[in-house]
PDB file of C-alpha atoms and ligand atoms in Angstrom:
ATOM      1  CA  UNK A  75      -0.020  -0.217  -0.216  1.00  0.00           C
ATOM      2  CA  UNK A  76       1.429   3.267  -0.757  1.00  0.00           C
ATOM      3  CA  UNK A  77       1.787   5.565   2.254  1.00  0.00           C
ATOM      4  CA  UNK A  78      -0.181   9.041   2.543  1.00  0.00           C
ATOM      5  CA  UNK A  79       2.102  11.729   3.645  1.00  0.00           C
ATOM      6  CA  UNK A  80      -0.745  13.240   6.508  1.00  0.00           C
ATOM      7  CA  UNK A  81      -1.697  17.021   6.615  1.00  0.00           C
ATOM      8  CA  UNK A  82       0.851  17.852   4.420  1.00  0.00           C
ATOM      9  CA  UNK A  83      -0.503  20.677   3.402  1.00  0.00           C
ATOM     10  CA  UNK A  84      -0.139  21.942   6.855  1.00  0.00           C
ATOM     11  CA  UNK A  85       3.461  20.804   7.407  1.00  0.00           C
ATOM     12  CA  UNK A  86       4.193  22.979   4.281  1.00  0.00           C
ATOM     13  CA  UNK A  87       2.065  25.789   5.595  1.00  0.00           C
ATOM     14  CA  UNK A  88       3.933  25.342   9.133  1.00  0.00           C
ATOM     15  CA  UNK A  89       7.388  24.847   8.062  1.00  0.00           C
ATOM     16  CA  UNK A  90       7.402  27.446   5.472  1.00  0.00           C
ATOM     17  CA  UNK A  91      10.360  25.774   3.663  1.00  0.00           C
ATOM     18  CA  UNK A  92      12.970  28.117   1.684  1.00  0.00           C
ATOM     19  CA  UNK A  93      15.250  27.358  -0.954  1.00  0.00           C
ATOM     20  CA  UNK A  94      18.206  28.033  -0.168  1.00  0.00           C
ATOM     21  CA  UNK A  95      17.165  26.299   3.367  1.00  0.00           C
ATOM     22  CA  UNK A  96      18.182  22.917   4.998  1.00  0.00           C
ATOM     23  CA  UNK A  97      15.783  20.704   6.344  1.00  0.00           C
ATOM     24  CA  UNK A  98      15.650  17.483   8.406  1.00  0.00           C
ATOM     25  CA  UNK A  99      13.352  14.469   8.251  1.00  0.00           C
ATOM     26  CA  UNK A 100      13.031  12.590  11.062  1.00  0.00           C
ATOM     27  CA  UNK A 101      11.175   9.981  10.086  1.00  0.00           C
ATOM     28  CA  UNK A 102      11.991   9.970   6.396  1.00  0.00           C
ATOM     29  CA  UNK A 103       9.769   6.952   5.368  1.00  0.00           C
ATOM     30  CA  UNK A 104       8.919   6.625   1.878  1.00  0.00           C
ATOM     31  CA  UNK A 105       9.522  10.099   1.618  1.00  0.00           C
ATOM     32  CA  UNK A 106       6.139  11.892   0.935  1.00  0.00           C
ATOM     33  CA  UNK A 107       6.433  14.205   2.970  1.00  0.00           C
ATOM     34  CA  UNK A 108      10.322  15.446   1.731  1.00  0.00           C
ATOM     35  CA  UNK A 109       9.337  14.825  -1.499  1.00  0.00           C
ATOM     36  CA  UNK A 110       6.815  17.911  -1.214  1.00  0.00           C
ATOM     37  CA  UNK A 111       9.568  19.873   0.651  1.00  0.00           C
ATOM     38  CA  UNK A 112      11.834  18.916  -1.827  1.00  0.00           C
ATOM     39  CA  UNK A 113       9.303  20.553  -4.769  1.00  0.00           C
ATOM     40  CA  UNK A 114       9.585  23.761  -2.313  1.00  0.00           C
ATOM     41  CA  UNK A 115      13.520  23.900  -2.746  1.00  0.00           C
ATOM     42  CA  UNK A 116      13.181  24.215  -6.464  1.00  0.00           C
ATOM     43  CA  UNK A 117      16.712  22.290  -6.374  1.00  0.00           C
ATOM     44  CA  UNK A 118      18.124  24.182  -4.573  1.00  0.00           C
ATOM     45  CA  UNK A 119      18.837  23.591  -0.198  1.00  0.00           C
ATOM     46  CA  UNK A 120      18.919  20.267   0.723  1.00  0.00           C
ATOM     47  CA  UNK A 121      16.623  17.591   2.291  1.00  0.00           C
ATOM     48  CA  UNK A 122      18.243  15.048   5.120  1.00  0.00           C
ATOM     49  CA  UNK A 123      16.386  12.280   6.164  1.00  0.00           C
ATOM     50  CA  UNK A 124      16.780  10.011   9.182  1.00  0.00           C
ATOM     51  CA  UNK A 125      14.839   6.178   9.575  1.00  0.00           C
ATOM     52  CA  UNK A 126      16.136   3.628  11.459  1.00  0.00           C
ATOM     53  CA  UNK A 127      14.218   0.669   9.149  1.00  0.00           C
ATOM     54  CA  UNK A 128      16.731   0.643   5.845  1.00  0.00           C
ATOM     55  CA  UNK A 129      14.550  -1.484   3.826  1.00  0.00           C
ATOM     56  CA  UNK A 130      11.553   1.811   3.539  1.00  0.00           C
ATOM     57  CA  UNK A 131      15.266   3.749   3.019  1.00  0.00           C
ATOM     58  CA  UNK A 132      15.259   2.227  -0.045  1.00  0.00           C
ATOM     59  CA  UNK A 133      12.068   3.299  -1.230  1.00  0.00           C
ATOM     60  CA  UNK A 134      12.812   6.852  -0.018  1.00  0.00           C
ATOM     61  CA  UNK A 135      15.985   6.763  -2.251  1.00  0.00           C
ATOM     62  CA  UNK A 136      14.055   6.004  -4.846  1.00  0.00           C
ATOM     63  CA  UNK A 137      11.341   8.243  -4.526  1.00  0.00           C
ATOM     64  CA  UNK A 138      13.824  11.548  -3.962  1.00  0.00           C
ATOM     65  CA  UNK A 139      16.168  11.063  -6.576  1.00  0.00           C
ATOM     66  CA  UNK A 140      13.717  12.017  -9.417  1.00  0.00           C
ATOM     67  CA  UNK A 141      12.959  15.274  -7.420  1.00  0.00           C
ATOM     68  CA  UNK A 142      16.165  17.083  -8.010  1.00  0.00           C
ATOM     69  CA  UNK A 143      16.432  18.588  -5.058  1.00  0.00           C
ATOM     70  CA  UNK A 144      19.797  17.703  -3.221  1.00  0.00           C
ATOM     71  CA  UNK A 145      18.836  14.928  -0.283  1.00  0.00           C
ATOM     72  CA  UNK A 146      21.322  12.539   2.254  1.00  0.00           C
ATOM     73  CA  UNK A 147      20.043   9.450   3.770  1.00  0.00           C
ATOM     74  CA  UNK A 148      20.965   8.236   6.789  1.00  0.00           C
ATOM     75  CA  UNK A 149      20.045   4.470   8.661  1.00  0.00           C
ATOM     76  CA  UNK A 150      19.855   5.646  12.067  1.00  0.00           C
ATOM     77  CA  UNK A 151      17.687   6.351  15.163  1.00  0.00           C
ATOM     78  CA  UNK A 152      16.406   9.630  15.054  1.00  0.00           C
ATOM     79  CA  UNK A 153      17.998  10.053  18.695  1.00  0.00           C
ATOM     80  CA  UNK A 154      21.314  10.022  17.276  1.00  0.00           C
ATOM     81  CA  UNK A 155      20.132  12.542  14.763  1.00  0.00           C
ATOM     82  CA  UNK A 156      23.347  14.762  16.112  1.00  0.00           C
ATOM     83  CA  UNK A 157      25.987  12.660  15.250  1.00  0.00           C
ATOM     84  CA  UNK A 158      24.535  11.825  12.117  1.00  0.00           C
ATOM     85  CA  UNK A 159      24.614  15.794  11.043  1.00  0.00           C
ATOM     86  CA  UNK A 160      28.215  15.997  12.558  1.00  0.00           C
ATOM     87  CA  UNK A 161      29.198  13.624  10.155  1.00  0.00           C
ATOM     88  CA  UNK A 162      27.853  15.323   7.253  1.00  0.00           C
ATOM     89  CA  UNK A 163      29.472  18.665   8.645  1.00  0.00           C
ATOM     90  CA  UNK A 164      25.916  20.447   9.022  1.00  0.00           C
ATOM     91  CA  UNK A 165      26.130  23.138  11.718  1.00  0.00           C
ATOM     92  CA  UNK A 166      22.697  24.624  11.635  1.00  0.00           C
ATOM     93  CA  UNK A 167      19.200  23.411  10.548  1.00  0.00           C
ATOM     94  CA  UNK A 168      15.922  25.603   8.637  1.00  0.00           C
ATOM     95  CA  UNK A 169      13.214  23.022   9.258  1.00  0.00           C
ATOM     96  CA  UNK A 170      12.729  19.840  11.135  1.00  0.00           C
ATOM     97  CA  UNK A 171      10.035  17.567  10.596  1.00  0.00           C
ATOM     98  CA  UNK A 172       8.875  14.770  12.978  1.00  0.00           C
ATOM     99  CA  UNK A 173       5.756  12.211  11.626  1.00  0.00           C
ATOM    100  CA  UNK A 174       6.123   9.866  14.221  1.00  0.00           C
ATOM    101  CA  UNK A 175       5.054   6.266  14.486  1.00  0.00           C
ATOM    102  CA  UNK A 176       4.973   3.534  11.597  1.00  0.00           C
ATOM    103  CA  UNK A 177       4.596   3.398   7.868  1.00  0.00           C
ATOM    104  CA  UNK A 178       1.847   1.866   5.840  1.00  0.00           C
ATOM    105  CA  UNK A 179       4.448   0.321   4.371  1.00  0.00           C
ATOM    106  CA  UNK A 180       5.208  -0.971   7.495  1.00  0.00           C
ATOM    107  CA  UNK A 181       2.068  -2.242   8.967  1.00  0.00           C
ATOM    108  CA  UNK A 182       0.973  -3.484   5.359  1.00  0.00           C
ATOM    109  CA  UNK A 183       3.687  -5.970   5.621  1.00  0.00           C
ATOM    110  CA  UNK A 184       2.551  -9.262   6.952  1.00  0.00           C
ATOM    111  CA  UNK A 185       5.780  -9.853   8.259  1.00  0.00           C
ATOM    112  CA  UNK A 186       6.667  -6.813   9.816  1.00  0.00           C
ATOM    113  CA  UNK A 187       4.375  -8.220  12.611  1.00  0.00           C
ATOM    114  CA  UNK A 188       2.720  -4.535  13.240  1.00  0.00           C
ATOM    115  CA  UNK A 189      -1.097  -5.340  12.379  1.00  0.00           C
ATOM    116  CA  UNK A 190      -3.202  -7.456  14.147  1.00  0.00           C
ATOM    117  CA  UNK A 191      -5.206  -8.011  10.852  1.00  0.00           C
ATOM    118  CA  UNK A 192      -2.651  -9.853   9.183  1.00  0.00           C
ATOM    119  CA  UNK A 193      -1.077 -13.210  10.096  1.00  0.00           C
ATOM    120  CA  UNK A 194       2.523 -12.680  10.577  1.00  0.00           C
ATOM    121  CA  UNK A 195       5.827 -13.100  12.719  1.00  0.00           C
ATOM    122  CA  UNK A 196       4.841 -11.047  16.035  1.00  0.00           C
ATOM    123  CA  UNK A 197       8.380  -8.879  15.297  1.00  0.00           C
ATOM    124  CA  UNK A 198       7.464  -5.081  15.485  1.00  0.00           C
ATOM    125  CA  UNK A 199      11.274  -3.997  15.172  1.00  0.00           C
ATOM    126  CA  UNK A 200      11.384  -0.765  12.995  1.00  0.00           C
ATOM    127  CA  UNK A 201      14.660  -1.898  12.815  1.00  0.00           C
ATOM    128  CA  UNK A 202      15.413  -4.717  11.861  1.00  0.00           C
ATOM    129  CA  UNK A 203      19.230  -5.012  13.108  1.00  0.00           C
ATOM    130  CA  UNK A 204      17.922  -4.637  16.616  1.00  0.00           C
ATOM    131  CA  UNK A 205      17.862  -7.881  18.988  1.00  0.00           C
ATOM    132  CA  UNK A 206      14.331  -7.631  20.851  1.00  0.00           C
ATOM    133  CA  UNK A 207      11.120  -8.512  19.017  1.00  0.00           C
ATOM    134  CA  UNK A 208       7.711  -8.195  20.086  1.00  0.00           C
ATOM    135  CA  UNK A 209       7.706 -12.720  20.608  1.00  0.00           C
ATOM    136  CA  UNK A 210      10.576 -11.978  22.528  1.00  0.00           C
ATOM    137  CA  UNK A 211       9.210  -9.841  25.332  1.00  0.00           C
ATOM    138  CA  UNK A 212       6.028 -11.764  25.384  1.00  0.00           C
ATOM    139  CA  UNK A 213       8.158 -15.085  26.317  1.00  0.00           C
ATOM    140  CA  UNK A 214      10.736 -13.541  28.777  1.00  0.00           C
ATOM    141  CA  UNK A 215       8.819 -10.637  29.975  1.00  0.00           C
ATOM    142  CA  UNK A 216       7.918 -10.952  33.525  1.00  0.00           C
ATOM    143  CA  UNK A 217       3.199 -10.927  34.742  1.00  0.00           C
ATOM    144  CA  UNK A 218       3.847  -7.893  35.802  1.00  0.00           C
ATOM    145  CA  UNK A 219       6.550  -5.911  33.466  1.00  0.00           C
ATOM    146  CA  UNK A 220       3.865  -7.295  30.595  1.00  0.00           C
ATOM    147  CA  UNK A 221       0.736  -5.721  32.773  1.00  0.00           C
ATOM    148  CA  UNK A 222       2.760  -2.349  33.418  1.00  0.00           C
ATOM    149  CA  UNK A 223       3.882  -2.063  29.695  1.00  0.00           C
ATOM    150  CA  UNK A 224       0.051  -2.507  28.361  1.00  0.00           C
ATOM    151  CA  UNK A 225      -0.732  -0.325  31.049  1.00  0.00           C
ATOM    152  CA  UNK A 226       1.218   2.737  30.421  1.00  0.00           C
ATOM    153  CA  UNK A 227       2.211   2.245  26.547  1.00  0.00           C
ATOM    154  CA  UNK A 228      -1.471   1.443  25.626  1.00  0.00           C
ATOM    155  CA  UNK A 229      -3.455   2.257  28.254  1.00  0.00           C
ATOM    156  CA  UNK A 230      -5.163  -1.058  28.196  1.00  0.00           C
ATOM    157  CA  UNK A 231      -7.870  -0.800  31.326  1.00  0.00           C
ATOM    158  CA  UNK A 232      -7.755  -4.732  30.766  1.00  0.00           C
ATOM    159  CA  UNK A 233      -3.791  -5.240  31.258  1.00  0.00           C
ATOM    160  CA  UNK A 234      -3.203  -6.895  33.731  1.00  0.00           C
ATOM    161  CA  UNK A 235      -5.679  -9.409  33.218  1.00  0.00           C
ATOM    162  CA  UNK A 236      -4.279  -9.630  29.266  1.00  0.00           C
ATOM    163  CA  UNK A 237      -0.902 -10.051  31.515  1.00  0.00           C
ATOM    164  CA  UNK A 238      -1.953 -13.146  32.963  1.00  0.00           C
ATOM    165  CA  UNK A 239      -3.360 -14.734  30.158  1.00  0.00           C
ATOM    166  CA  UNK A 240      -0.438 -14.884  28.563  1.00  0.00           C
ATOM    167  CA  UNK A 241       2.002 -15.565  31.276  1.00  0.00           C
ATOM    168  CA  UNK A 242      -0.832 -18.807  31.453  1.00  0.00           C
ATOM    169  CA  UNK A 243      -0.490 -19.349  27.878  1.00  0.00           C
ATOM    170  CA  UNK A 244       3.065 -19.201  27.278  1.00  0.00           C
ATOM    171  CA  UNK A 245       3.737 -22.449  29.721  1.00  0.00           C
ATOM    172  CA  UNK A 246       1.935 -24.191  26.943  1.00  0.00           C
ATOM    173  CA  UNK A 247       2.978 -23.143  23.779  1.00  0.00           C
ATOM    174  CA  UNK A 248       5.523 -19.863  22.711  1.00  0.00           C
ATOM    175  CA  UNK A 249       3.247 -16.720  21.601  1.00  0.00           C
ATOM    176  CA  UNK A 250       4.681 -16.158  17.901  1.00  0.00           C
ATOM    177  CA  UNK A 251       2.456 -14.927  15.658  1.00  0.00           C
ATOM    178  CA  UNK A 252      -0.080 -11.834  15.278  1.00  0.00           C
ATOM    179  CA  UNK A 253      -3.092 -13.858  14.779  1.00  0.00           C
ATOM    180  CA  UNK A 254      -2.854 -16.075  17.817  1.00  0.00           C
ATOM    181  CA  UNK A 255      -2.015 -12.683  20.250  1.00  0.00           C
ATOM    182  CA  UNK A 256      -4.898 -10.634  18.968  1.00  0.00           C
ATOM    183  CA  UNK A 257      -7.583 -13.967  19.492  1.00  0.00           C
ATOM    184  CA  UNK A 258      -5.928 -14.428  23.040  1.00  0.00           C
ATOM    185  CA  UNK A 259      -6.400 -10.780  23.857  1.00  0.00           C
ATOM    186  CA  UNK A 260      -9.970 -10.974  22.465  1.00  0.00           C
ATOM    187  CA  UNK A 261     -10.881 -13.961  25.045  1.00  0.00           C
ATOM    188  CA  UNK A 262     -10.300 -11.352  28.071  1.00  0.00           C
ATOM    189  CA  UNK A 263     -12.754  -9.473  26.924  1.00  0.00           C
ATOM    190  CA  UNK A 264     -16.633 -10.374  27.089  1.00  0.00           C
ATOM    191  CA  UNK A 265     -18.108  -7.169  25.559  1.00  0.00           C
ATOM    192  CA  UNK A 266     -17.083  -5.570  22.109  1.00  0.00           C
ATOM    193  CA  UNK A 267     -15.629  -2.732  22.499  1.00  0.00           C
ATOM    194  CA  UNK A 268     -16.984  -0.388  19.693  1.00  0.00           C
ATOM    195  CA  UNK A 269     -15.846  -0.700  16.239  1.00  0.00           C
ATOM    196  CA  UNK A 270     -12.330  -0.674  17.717  1.00  0.00           C
ATOM    197  CA  UNK A 271     -10.376  -4.556  17.683  1.00  0.00           C
ATOM    198  CA  UNK A 272      -9.698  -5.242  21.137  1.00  0.00           C
ATOM    199  CA  UNK A 273      -6.057  -5.865  20.721  1.00  0.00           C
ATOM    200  CA  UNK A 274      -5.449  -2.325  19.744  1.00  0.00           C
ATOM    201  CA  UNK A 275      -3.999  -0.998  22.541  1.00  0.00           C
ATOM    202  CA  UNK A 276      -1.876  -4.234  23.031  1.00  0.00           C
ATOM    203  CA  UNK A 277      -0.370  -3.718  19.901  1.00  0.00           C
ATOM    204  CA  UNK A 278       0.610  -0.530  20.339  1.00  0.00           C
ATOM    205  CA  UNK A 279       2.069  -1.091  23.407  1.00  0.00           C
ATOM    206  CA  UNK A 280       4.538  -4.115  22.516  1.00  0.00           C
ATOM    207  CA  UNK A 281       5.476  -1.399  19.264  1.00  0.00           C
ATOM    208  CA  UNK A 282       6.634   1.381  21.245  1.00  0.00           C
ATOM    209  CA  UNK A 283       8.347  -1.035  23.729  1.00  0.00           C
ATOM    210  CA  UNK A 284      10.255  -3.021  21.168  1.00  0.00           C
ATOM    211  CA  UNK A 285      11.242   0.365  19.474  1.00  0.00           C
ATOM    212  CA  UNK A 286      11.809   2.553  22.668  1.00  0.00           C
ATOM    213  CA  UNK A 287       9.389   4.679  20.869  1.00  0.00           C
ATOM    214  CA  UNK A 288       9.011   7.218  23.832  1.00  0.00           C
ATOM    215  CA  UNK A 289      12.370   7.330  25.318  1.00  0.00           C
ATOM    216  CA  UNK A 290      13.118   7.587  21.193  1.00  0.00           C
ATOM    217  CA  UNK A 291      11.217  10.974  21.339  1.00  0.00           C
ATOM    218  CA  UNK A 292      12.177  12.458  23.973  1.00  0.00           C
ATOM    219  CA  UNK A 293      16.192  12.211  23.605  1.00  0.00           C
ATOM    220  CA  UNK A 294      15.596  13.477  19.830  1.00  0.00           C
ATOM    221  CA  UNK A 295      13.885  16.197  20.729  1.00  0.00           C
ATOM    222  CA  UNK A 296      16.731  17.735  23.293  1.00  0.00           C
ATOM    223  CA  UNK A 297      19.488  16.878  20.916  1.00  0.00           C
ATOM    224  CA  UNK A 298      18.343  18.241  17.896  1.00  0.00           C
ATOM    225  CA  UNK A 299      17.515  21.717  19.625  1.00  0.00           C
ATOM    226  CA  UNK A 300      20.637  22.976  19.183  1.00  0.00           C
ATOM    227  CA  UNK A 301      20.750  22.819  15.283  1.00  0.00           C
ATOM    228  CA  UNK A 302      18.220  24.998  14.978  1.00  0.00           C
ATOM    229  CA  UNK A 303      18.767  28.429  13.407  1.00  0.00           C
ATOM    230  CA  UNK A 304      16.733  31.691  13.947  1.00  0.00           C
ATOM    231  CA  UNK A 305      13.786  31.332  12.746  1.00  0.00           C
ATOM    232  CA  UNK A 306      13.424  28.037  11.929  1.00  0.00           C
ATOM    233  CA  UNK A 307      10.357  25.867  12.577  1.00  0.00           C
ATOM    234  CA  UNK A 308       9.984  22.393  13.892  1.00  0.00           C
ATOM    235  CA  UNK A 309       6.951  20.520  13.127  1.00  0.00           C
ATOM    236  CA  UNK A 310       6.137  17.468  15.303  1.00  0.00           C
ATOM    237  CA  UNK A 311       2.801  15.150  14.144  1.00  0.00           C
ATOM    238  CA  UNK A 312       2.137  12.678  17.328  1.00  0.00           C
ATOM    239  CA  UNK A 313      -0.502  10.115  16.975  1.00  0.00           C
ATOM    240  CA  UNK A 314      -1.084   9.202  20.214  1.00  0.00           C
ATOM    241  CA  UNK A 315      -1.430  11.092  23.641  1.00  0.00           C
ATOM    242  CA  UNK A 316       2.050   9.348  24.882  1.00  0.00           C
ATOM    243  CA  UNK A 317       3.467  11.437  22.676  1.00  0.00           C
ATOM    244  CA  UNK A 318       1.580  13.935  22.379  1.00  0.00           C
ATOM    245  CA  UNK A 319       2.508  15.019  25.668  1.00  0.00           C
ATOM    246  CA  UNK A 320       6.359  14.738  25.372  1.00  0.00           C
ATOM    247  CA  UNK A 321       6.173  17.096  22.911  1.00  0.00           C
ATOM    248  CA  UNK A 322       4.290  19.683  25.338  1.00  0.00           C
ATOM    249  CA  UNK A 323       6.418  19.167  27.881  1.00  0.00           C
ATOM    250  CA  UNK A 324       9.652  19.834  25.948  1.00  0.00           C
ATOM    251  CA  UNK A 325       7.890  23.215  24.456  1.00  0.00           C
ATOM    252  CA  UNK A 326       7.050  23.737  27.492  1.00  0.00           C
ATOM    253  CA  UNK A 327      10.392  23.425  29.008  1.00  0.00           C
ATOM    254  CA  UNK A 328      12.046  24.878  26.400  1.00  0.00           C
ATOM    255  CA  UNK A 329       9.674  28.268  26.200  1.00  0.00           C
ATOM    256  CA  UNK A 330      13.704  30.582  26.687  1.00  0.00           C
ATOM    257  CA  UNK A 331      13.935  29.822  23.023  1.00  0.00           C
ATOM    258  CA  UNK A 332      11.160  28.312  21.473  1.00  0.00           C
ATOM    259  CA  UNK A 333       7.497  30.584  20.420  1.00  0.00           C
ATOM    260  CA  UNK A 334       4.848  28.073  20.236  1.00  0.00           C
ATOM    261  CA  UNK A 335       3.553  28.626  16.825  1.00  0.00           C
ATOM    262  CA  UNK A 336       0.267  26.282  17.381  1.00  0.00           C
ATOM    263  CA  UNK A 337      -1.076  26.797  21.410  1.00  0.00           C
ATOM    264  CA  UNK A 338      -3.360  24.275  20.428  1.00  0.00           C
ATOM    265  CA  UNK A 339      -2.222  21.197  18.205  1.00  0.00           C
ATOM    266  CA  UNK A 340      -3.634  21.496  14.274  1.00  0.00           C
ATOM    267  CA  UNK A 341      -6.015  18.433  13.574  1.00  0.00           C
ATOM    268  CA  UNK A 342      -6.224  16.735  10.047  1.00  0.00           C
ATOM    269  CA  UNK A 343      -9.031  18.384   7.752  1.00  0.00           C
ATOM    270  CA  UNK A 344     -12.658  15.992   7.764  1.00  0.00           C
ATOM    271  CA  UNK A 345     -11.545  15.729   4.471  1.00  0.00           C
ATOM    272  CA  UNK A 346      -8.675  14.190   4.730  1.00  0.00           C
ATOM    273  CA  UNK A 347      -9.704  12.245   7.541  1.00  0.00           C
ATOM    274  CA  UNK A 348     -12.323  10.387   5.406  1.00  0.00           C
ATOM    275  CA  UNK A 349      -9.921   9.641   2.854  1.00  0.00           C
ATOM    276  CA  UNK A 350      -6.947   8.207   5.051  1.00  0.00           C
ATOM    277  CA  UNK A 351      -8.421   6.824   8.254  1.00  0.00           C
ATOM    278  CA  UNK A 352      -5.441   6.488   9.667  1.00  0.00           C
ATOM    279  CA  UNK A 353      -4.775  10.436   9.606  1.00  0.00           C
ATOM    280  CA  UNK A 354      -7.679  10.348  12.611  1.00  0.00           C
ATOM    281  CA  UNK A 355      -5.421  10.736  15.572  1.00  0.00           C
ATOM    282  CA  UNK A 356      -3.108  12.697  14.397  1.00  0.00           C
ATOM    283  CA  UNK A 357      -1.705  16.027  16.204  1.00  0.00           C
ATOM    284  CA  UNK A 358       0.250  18.853  14.986  1.00  0.00           C
ATOM    285  CA  UNK A 359       2.130  21.201  16.691  1.00  0.00           C
ATOM    286  CA  UNK A 360       4.721  23.603  15.728  1.00  0.00           C
ATOM    287  CA  UNK A 361       7.641  25.309  17.064  1.00  0.00           C
ATOM    288  CA  UNK A 362       9.941  28.308  16.046  1.00  0.00           C
ATOM    289  CA  UNK A 363      13.381  29.028  17.075  1.00  0.00           C
ATOM    290  CA  UNK A 364      13.682  32.067  18.793  1.00  0.00           C
TER     291      UNK A 364
HETATM  292  C1  SAM B 434       4.635   7.742   9.890  1.00  0.00           C
HETATM  293  S1  SAM B 434       6.370   7.308   9.068  1.00  0.00           S
HETATM  294  C2  SAM B 434       6.882   8.141   7.722  1.00  0.00           C
HETATM  295  C3  SAM B 434       5.933   8.812   6.912  1.00  0.00           C
HETATM  296  C4  SAM B 434       7.013   9.681   5.829  1.00  0.00           C
HETATM  297  N1  SAM B 434       6.697  10.722   6.484  1.00  0.00           N
HETATM  298  C5  SAM B 434       6.204   9.894   4.510  1.00  0.00           C
HETATM  299  O1  SAM B 434       5.747  10.874   4.040  1.00  0.00           O
HETATM  300  O2  SAM B 434       6.456   9.134   3.594  1.00  0.00           O
HETATM  301  C6  SAM B 434       7.342   7.119  10.136  1.00  0.00           C
HETATM  302  C7  SAM B 434       8.934   6.759  10.190  1.00  0.00           C
HETATM  303  O3  SAM B 434       9.343   6.670  10.946  1.00  0.00           O
HETATM  304  C8  SAM B 434      10.138   6.151  10.878  1.00  0.00           C
HETATM  305  N2  SAM B 434      10.663   5.658  12.512  1.00  0.00           N
HETATM  306  C9  SAM B 434      10.227   5.637  13.845  1.00  0.00           C
HETATM  307  N3  SAM B 434      10.632   5.828  14.785  1.00  0.00           N
HETATM  308  C10 SAM B 434      11.901   6.164  14.267  1.00  0.00           C
HETATM  309  C11 SAM B 434      12.894   6.030  15.253  1.00  0.00           C
HETATM  310  N4  SAM B 434      13.323   6.653  16.868  1.00  0.00           N
HETATM  311  N5  SAM B 434      14.374   6.517  14.401  1.00  0.00           N
HETATM  312  C12 SAM B 434      14.448   7.038  12.816  1.00  0.00           C
HETATM  313  N6  SAM B 434      13.341   6.511  11.998  1.00  0.00           N
HETATM  314  C13 SAM B 434      12.247   6.174  13.141  1.00  0.00           C
HETATM  315  C14 SAM B 434       9.910   4.558  10.815  1.00  0.00           C
HETATM  316  O4  SAM B 434      10.760   3.729  10.489  1.00  0.00           O
HETATM  317  C15 SAM B 434       8.604   5.063   9.875  1.00  0.00           C
HETATM  318  O5  SAM B 434       9.846   4.900   8.318  1.00  0.00           O
END
């Protein structure tokens, strides 16, 4: 499936790319946003793209190579962005974009294990070189640790019950596949949870845990701040309250050097939400370096 860049018009509006600028896309993915920024640079300036998924960087490479704007891509966690910039000899940025979470390419590939609707191994790693998979978490974490993850990263009200069920099940058989886990979680629900699949929050929690998503975000926001030029803009699109809380706290703690351009987060239009249901939970915040 092709990944539709979320809130693309708003990203361009808030980022205000100018042709001579250097822009860092912290979550380049398939380069949907980066290609649109590249067009605004009209063959000048520079796009830098980071992603921890090597497979997706190959797609970004293919897409950006036809844009005619200079670009460089790096396979790295975004928490290491300062090292990437130092290696590339980049001292200052005119804009930074974060479009958090997973891409449709990752979500829709059963072998990556992100989706509870498709049979696949319980992998969920964005970086295929990292050692810990979701199956490892389910096999080795204690009942208490699992219940904590489901509660903290998934805000899952049945977290304890689900953790108990998993620990009981794994004494008989390791939990290896996405559908196996989804079925197990569903058994802990004796009521229909609206239109949402009962395993939604557990899958979110495992993904956040496997990829250390919240720690990554916290670290990267502070590490990129010193690279922002005067009046540089930073746009962050988050998809759940845990991410948005970190962004909000970061902005609040740095108001001495940042101006908040969006005191309330911008949200996708009704039309976009209809066309791309994955955009529904998006919250965009923008700050400008003083
Ligand atoms: C929502 S997608 C970005 C899609 C992109 N904006 C586009 O329009 O094609 C998020 C991307 O960020 C990457 N990613 C998530 N967390 C990361 C991290 N901590 N370090 C580096 N890349 C990360 C994922 O691998 C994924 O490709």
